[in-house]
CSV table of N, CA and C in Angstrom, one decimal:
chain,number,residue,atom,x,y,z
A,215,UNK,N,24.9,-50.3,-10.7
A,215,UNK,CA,25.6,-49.0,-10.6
A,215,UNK,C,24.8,-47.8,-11.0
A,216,UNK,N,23.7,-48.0,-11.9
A,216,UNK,CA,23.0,-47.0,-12.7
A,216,UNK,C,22.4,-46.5,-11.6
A,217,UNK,N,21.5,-47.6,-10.3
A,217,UNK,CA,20.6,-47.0,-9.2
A,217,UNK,C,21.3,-46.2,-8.6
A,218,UNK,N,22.5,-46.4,-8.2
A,218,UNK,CA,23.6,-45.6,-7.3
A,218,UNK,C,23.4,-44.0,-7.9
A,219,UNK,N,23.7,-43.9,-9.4
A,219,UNK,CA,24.2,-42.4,-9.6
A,219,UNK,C,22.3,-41.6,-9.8
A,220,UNK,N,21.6,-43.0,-9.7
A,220,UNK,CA,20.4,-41.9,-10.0
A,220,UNK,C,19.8,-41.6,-8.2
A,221,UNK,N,20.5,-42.4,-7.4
A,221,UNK,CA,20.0,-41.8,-6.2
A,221,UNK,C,20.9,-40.6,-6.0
A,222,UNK,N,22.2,-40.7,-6.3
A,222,UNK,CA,22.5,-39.3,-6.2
A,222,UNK,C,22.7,-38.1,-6.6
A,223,UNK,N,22.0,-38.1,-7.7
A,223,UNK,CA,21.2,-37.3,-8.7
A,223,UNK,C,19.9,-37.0,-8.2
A,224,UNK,N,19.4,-37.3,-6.9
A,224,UNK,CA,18.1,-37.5,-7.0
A,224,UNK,C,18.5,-36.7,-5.4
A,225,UNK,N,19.2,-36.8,-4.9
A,225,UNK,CA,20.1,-36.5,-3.5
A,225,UNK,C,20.5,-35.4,-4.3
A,226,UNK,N,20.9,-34.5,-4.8
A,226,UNK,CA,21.1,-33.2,-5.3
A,226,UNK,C,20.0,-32.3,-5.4
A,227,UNK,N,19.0,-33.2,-6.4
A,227,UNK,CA,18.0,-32.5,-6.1
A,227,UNK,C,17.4,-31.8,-4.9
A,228,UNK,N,17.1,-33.0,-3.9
A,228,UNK,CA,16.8,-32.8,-2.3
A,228,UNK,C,18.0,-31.8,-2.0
A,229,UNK,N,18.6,-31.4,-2.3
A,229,UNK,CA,19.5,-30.0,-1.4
A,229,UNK,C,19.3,-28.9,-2.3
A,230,UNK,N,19.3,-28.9,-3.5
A,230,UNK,CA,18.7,-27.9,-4.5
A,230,UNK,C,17.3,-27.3,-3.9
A,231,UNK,N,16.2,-28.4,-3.5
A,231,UNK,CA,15.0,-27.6,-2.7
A,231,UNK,C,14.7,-27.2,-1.7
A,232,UNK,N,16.1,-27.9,-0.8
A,232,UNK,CA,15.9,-27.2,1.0
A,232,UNK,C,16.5,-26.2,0.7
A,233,UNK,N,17.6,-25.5,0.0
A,233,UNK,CA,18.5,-25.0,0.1
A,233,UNK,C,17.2,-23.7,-0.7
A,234,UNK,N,16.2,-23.7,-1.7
A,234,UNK,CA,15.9,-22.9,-2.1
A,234,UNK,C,14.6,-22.8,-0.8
A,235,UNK,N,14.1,-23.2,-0.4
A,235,UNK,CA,13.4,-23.5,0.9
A,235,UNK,C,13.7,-22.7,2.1
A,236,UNK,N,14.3,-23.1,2.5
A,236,UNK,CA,15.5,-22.0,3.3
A,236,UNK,C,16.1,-20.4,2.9
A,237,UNK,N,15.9,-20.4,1.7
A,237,UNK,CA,16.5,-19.4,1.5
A,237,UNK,C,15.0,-18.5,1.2
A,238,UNK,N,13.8,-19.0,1.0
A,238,UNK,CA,12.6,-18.6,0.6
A,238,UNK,C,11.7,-18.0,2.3
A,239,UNK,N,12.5,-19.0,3.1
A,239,UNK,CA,11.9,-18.7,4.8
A,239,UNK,C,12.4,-17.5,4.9
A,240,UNK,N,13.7,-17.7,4.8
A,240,UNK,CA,14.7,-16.7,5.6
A,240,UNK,C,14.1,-14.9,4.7
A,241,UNK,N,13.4,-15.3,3.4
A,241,UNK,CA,13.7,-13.9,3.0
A,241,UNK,C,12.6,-13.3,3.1
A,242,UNK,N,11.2,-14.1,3.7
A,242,UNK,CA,10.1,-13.8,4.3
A,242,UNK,C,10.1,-13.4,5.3
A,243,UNK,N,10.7,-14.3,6.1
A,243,UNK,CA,11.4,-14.2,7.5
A,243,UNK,C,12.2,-12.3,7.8
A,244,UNK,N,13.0,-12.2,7.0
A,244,UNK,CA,13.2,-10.9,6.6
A,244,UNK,C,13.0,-9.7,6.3
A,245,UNK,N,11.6,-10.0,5.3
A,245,UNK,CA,11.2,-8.8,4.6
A,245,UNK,C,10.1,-8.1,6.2
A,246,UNK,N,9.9,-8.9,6.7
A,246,UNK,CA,8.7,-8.8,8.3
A,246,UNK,C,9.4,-8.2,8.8
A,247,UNK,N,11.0,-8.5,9.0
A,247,UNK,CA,12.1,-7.5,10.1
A,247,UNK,C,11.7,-8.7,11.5
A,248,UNK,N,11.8,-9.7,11.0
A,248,UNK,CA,11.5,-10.9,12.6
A,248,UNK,C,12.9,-11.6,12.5
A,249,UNK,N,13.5,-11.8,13.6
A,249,UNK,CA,15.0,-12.3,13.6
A,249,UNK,C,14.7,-13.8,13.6
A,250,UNK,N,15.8,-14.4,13.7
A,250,UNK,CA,15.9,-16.1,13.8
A,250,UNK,C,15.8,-16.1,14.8
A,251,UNK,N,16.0,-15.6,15.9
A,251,UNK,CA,15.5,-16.2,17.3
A,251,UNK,C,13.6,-15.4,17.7
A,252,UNK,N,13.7,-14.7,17.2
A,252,UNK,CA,11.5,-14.2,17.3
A,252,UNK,C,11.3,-15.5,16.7
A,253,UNK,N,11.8,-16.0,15.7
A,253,UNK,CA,10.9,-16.9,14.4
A,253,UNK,C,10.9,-18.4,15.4
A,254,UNK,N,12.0,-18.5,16.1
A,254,UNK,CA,12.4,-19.7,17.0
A,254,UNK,C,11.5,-19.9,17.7
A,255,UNK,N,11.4,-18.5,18.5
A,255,UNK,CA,10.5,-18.8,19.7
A,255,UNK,C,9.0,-18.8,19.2
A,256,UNK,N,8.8,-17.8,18.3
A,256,UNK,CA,7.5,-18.1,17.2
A,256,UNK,C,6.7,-19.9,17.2
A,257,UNK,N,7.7,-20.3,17.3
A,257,UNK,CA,7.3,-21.5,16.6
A,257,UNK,C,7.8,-22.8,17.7
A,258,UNK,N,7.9,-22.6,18.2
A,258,UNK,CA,9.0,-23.4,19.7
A,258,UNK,C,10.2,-24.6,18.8
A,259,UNK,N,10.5,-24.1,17.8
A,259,UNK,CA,11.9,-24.7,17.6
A,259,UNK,C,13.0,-24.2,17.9
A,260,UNK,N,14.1,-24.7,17.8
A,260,UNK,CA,15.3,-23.9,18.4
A,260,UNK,C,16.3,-23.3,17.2
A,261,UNK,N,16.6,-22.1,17.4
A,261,UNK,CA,17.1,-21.5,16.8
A,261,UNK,C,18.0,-21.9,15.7
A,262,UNK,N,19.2,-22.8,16.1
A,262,UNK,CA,20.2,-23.5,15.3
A,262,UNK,C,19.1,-24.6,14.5
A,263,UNK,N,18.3,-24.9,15.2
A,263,UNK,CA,17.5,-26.3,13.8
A,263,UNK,C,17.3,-24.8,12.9
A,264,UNK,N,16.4,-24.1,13.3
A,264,UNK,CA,15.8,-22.9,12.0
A,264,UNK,C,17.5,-22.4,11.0
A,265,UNK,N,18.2,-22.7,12.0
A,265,UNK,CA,19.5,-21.8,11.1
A,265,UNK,C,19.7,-22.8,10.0
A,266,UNK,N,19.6,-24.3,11.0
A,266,UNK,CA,19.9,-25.6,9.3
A,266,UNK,C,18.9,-25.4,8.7
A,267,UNK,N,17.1,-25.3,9.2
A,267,UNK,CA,16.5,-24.8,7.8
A,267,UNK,C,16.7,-23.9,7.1
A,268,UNK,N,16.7,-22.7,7.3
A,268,UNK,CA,17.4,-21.6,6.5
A,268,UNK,C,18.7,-21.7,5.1
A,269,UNK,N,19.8,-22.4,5.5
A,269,UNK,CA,21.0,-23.1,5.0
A,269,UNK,C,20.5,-24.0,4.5
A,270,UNK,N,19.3,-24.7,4.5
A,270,UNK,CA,19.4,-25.7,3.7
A,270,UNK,C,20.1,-27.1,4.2
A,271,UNK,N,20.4,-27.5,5.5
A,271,UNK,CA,21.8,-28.1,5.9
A,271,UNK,C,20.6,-29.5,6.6
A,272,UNK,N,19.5,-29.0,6.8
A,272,UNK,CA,18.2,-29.9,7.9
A,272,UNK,C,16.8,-30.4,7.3
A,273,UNK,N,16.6,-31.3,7.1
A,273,UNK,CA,15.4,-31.7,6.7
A,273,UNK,C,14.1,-31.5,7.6
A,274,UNK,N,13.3,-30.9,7.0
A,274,UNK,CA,11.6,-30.5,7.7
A,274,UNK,C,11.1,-31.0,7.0
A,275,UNK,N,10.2,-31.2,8.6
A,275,UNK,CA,9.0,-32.3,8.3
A,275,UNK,C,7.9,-31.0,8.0
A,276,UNK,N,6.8,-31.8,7.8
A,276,UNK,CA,5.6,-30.9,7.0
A,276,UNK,C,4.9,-30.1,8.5
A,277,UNK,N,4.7,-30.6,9.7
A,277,UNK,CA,4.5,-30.1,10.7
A,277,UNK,C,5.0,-28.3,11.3
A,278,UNK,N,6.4,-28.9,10.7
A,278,UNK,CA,7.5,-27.7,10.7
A,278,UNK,C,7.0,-26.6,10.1
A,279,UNK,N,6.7,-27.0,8.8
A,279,UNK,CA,6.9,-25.7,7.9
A,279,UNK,C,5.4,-25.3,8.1
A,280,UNK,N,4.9,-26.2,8.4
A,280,UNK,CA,3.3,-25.4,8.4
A,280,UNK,C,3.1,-24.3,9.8
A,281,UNK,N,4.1,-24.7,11.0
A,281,UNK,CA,4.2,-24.2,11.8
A,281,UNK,C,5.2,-22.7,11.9
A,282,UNK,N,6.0,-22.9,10.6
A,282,UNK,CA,7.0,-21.4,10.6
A,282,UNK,C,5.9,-21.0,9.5
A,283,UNK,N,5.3,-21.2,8.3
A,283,UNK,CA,4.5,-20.4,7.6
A,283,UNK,C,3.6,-19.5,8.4
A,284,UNK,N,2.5,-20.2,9.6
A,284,UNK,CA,1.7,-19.8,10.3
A,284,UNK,C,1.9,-18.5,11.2
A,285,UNK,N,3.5,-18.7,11.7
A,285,UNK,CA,4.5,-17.7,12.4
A,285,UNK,C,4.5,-16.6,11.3
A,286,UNK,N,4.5,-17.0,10.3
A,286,UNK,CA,5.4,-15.7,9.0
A,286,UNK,C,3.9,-15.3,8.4
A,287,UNK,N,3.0,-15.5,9.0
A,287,UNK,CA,1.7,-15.1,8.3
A,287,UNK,C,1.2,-15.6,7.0
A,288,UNK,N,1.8,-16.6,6.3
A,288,UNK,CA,1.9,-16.8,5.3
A,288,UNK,C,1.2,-18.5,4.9
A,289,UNK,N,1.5,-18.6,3.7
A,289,UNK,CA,1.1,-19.9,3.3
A,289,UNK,C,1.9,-21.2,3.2
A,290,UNK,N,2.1,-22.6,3.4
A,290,UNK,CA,2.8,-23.4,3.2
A,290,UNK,C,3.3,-23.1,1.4
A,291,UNK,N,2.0,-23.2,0.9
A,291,UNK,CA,2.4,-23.3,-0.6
A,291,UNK,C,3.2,-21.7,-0.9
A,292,UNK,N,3.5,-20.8,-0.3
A,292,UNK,CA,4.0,-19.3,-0.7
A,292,UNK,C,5.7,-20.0,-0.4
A,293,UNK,N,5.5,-20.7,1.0
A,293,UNK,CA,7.1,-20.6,0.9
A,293,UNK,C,7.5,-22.2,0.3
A,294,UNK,N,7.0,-22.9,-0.3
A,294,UNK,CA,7.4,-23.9,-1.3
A,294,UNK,C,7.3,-23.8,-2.7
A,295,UNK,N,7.3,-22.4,-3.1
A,295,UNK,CA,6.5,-22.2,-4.2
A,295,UNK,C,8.2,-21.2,-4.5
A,296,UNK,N,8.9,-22.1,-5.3
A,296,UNK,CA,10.4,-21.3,-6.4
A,296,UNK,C,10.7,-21.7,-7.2
């Protein structure tokens, strides 16, 4: 039972870092004045995935985020860095 509460303890965490993740895109994403759909097309993902990354609600792969960093001018480590 102990493995159970430490996986979802461990599963909190994982939404604790998309969710600061997302909220770290979106405010770079912001401060540039580039909307969710520029950043979309920026990067050829679709709008609603970028909206779950943003919210925190979607899991990214490393591909992804090196591909919205690149869009945002910026670094992988700048927007994983909270």
């Amino acid at each position: 039972a102990s493995d159970v509460y430490k996986r979802q303890a461990q599963n909190m965490d994982n939404v604790r870092e998309k969710r600061s993740l997302g909220s770290r895109i979106r405010a770079v994403r912001t401060e540039q004045g580039i909307s969710q759909r520029q950043l979309a097309l920026m990067t050829g993902i679709s709008r609603s995935y970028l909206w779950k990354i943003e919210t925190g609600t979607a899991d990214i792969g490393i591909d992804i985020l090196i591909c919205i960093a690149r869009a945002l001018d910026t670094s992988v480590h700048e927007l994983v860095e909270f």
